Structure formats: structure tokens, C-alpha cells
Amino acid sequence: IEHPRVATVVNASVPGWRGEELVAALDLEGVCGSAGAACSSGVAGASPTVAALYPDAPWRARATLRLSLGPEVGDADVTAAIAVLQTVLARVDAP
């Protein structure tokens, strides 16, 4: 299902991961991200906003990764971040 969105923000739910764990793993590799929606910044646990968007899939609120792109982010940065994300997701010892 496609929803209208801001072109500079990606919010995805990653099965098998908790958002906080994924953010920490990416941070160790130099990629900054956040778990949940921006309006729930600093709130521990699942994002109420994401939970409201997907009431039939409660796992999505716990597994959310949000990446934002600013004006200083270029194509090479996006490509590098995708490569890091793929590496992190492919780890054998994933949660």
C-alpha cells in the first residue's frame, strides 16, 4: 500500500528486528537513523503513530527504522547507507 509521504524521509519496518537494535547496529557502522516516528522521539517502546498506521500489523511499530535526508546528503551517501543496511541485515547473529 502506498501512502503519501515526504520525499526526504524513509520509514520502513524490518521483520525480525527491533527498531532500537537496528538503529544501534547502523550507528556502529556510521549511519544515523531513528526508531519510530519523529513525533514519538524520545519515547521508549513501539511508536504509537506507526501502530496507528498499521493496526493489523503490530510488529511494524516495534520494527520501525526512520532515515531522513538533508540537503547535504548526496547520491553517494545514500548508496553507502544502503550498502551498510544490507550488511547489517545480512548478519548471521541478527536479533
Coordinates of C-alpha atoms in Angstrom, one line a residue, residues 2 13 15-17 34-35 38 42 48 54 69 82-83 87 90 94:
E2 CA 1.4 3.4 -0.9
S13 CA 9.6 -1.8 9.3
P15 CA 10.8 -8.1 10.1
G16 CA 12.9 -9.8 12.8
W17 CA 14.5 -6.6 14.1
S34 CA 15.9 6.6 14.4
A35 CA 13.3 4.1 15.5
A38 CA 9.5 11.8 14.6
G42 CA 12.5 10.0 22.9
P48 CA 2.1 4.9 18.7
Y54 CA -0.8 -0.4 10.7
L69 CA 17.8 13.0 4.2
I82 CA 22.1 1.2 1.6
A83 CA 25.2 -0.9 1.5
T87 CA 25.4 -5.7 5.5
A90 CA 22.6 -10.0 6.5
A94 CA 20.9 -10.7 13.9

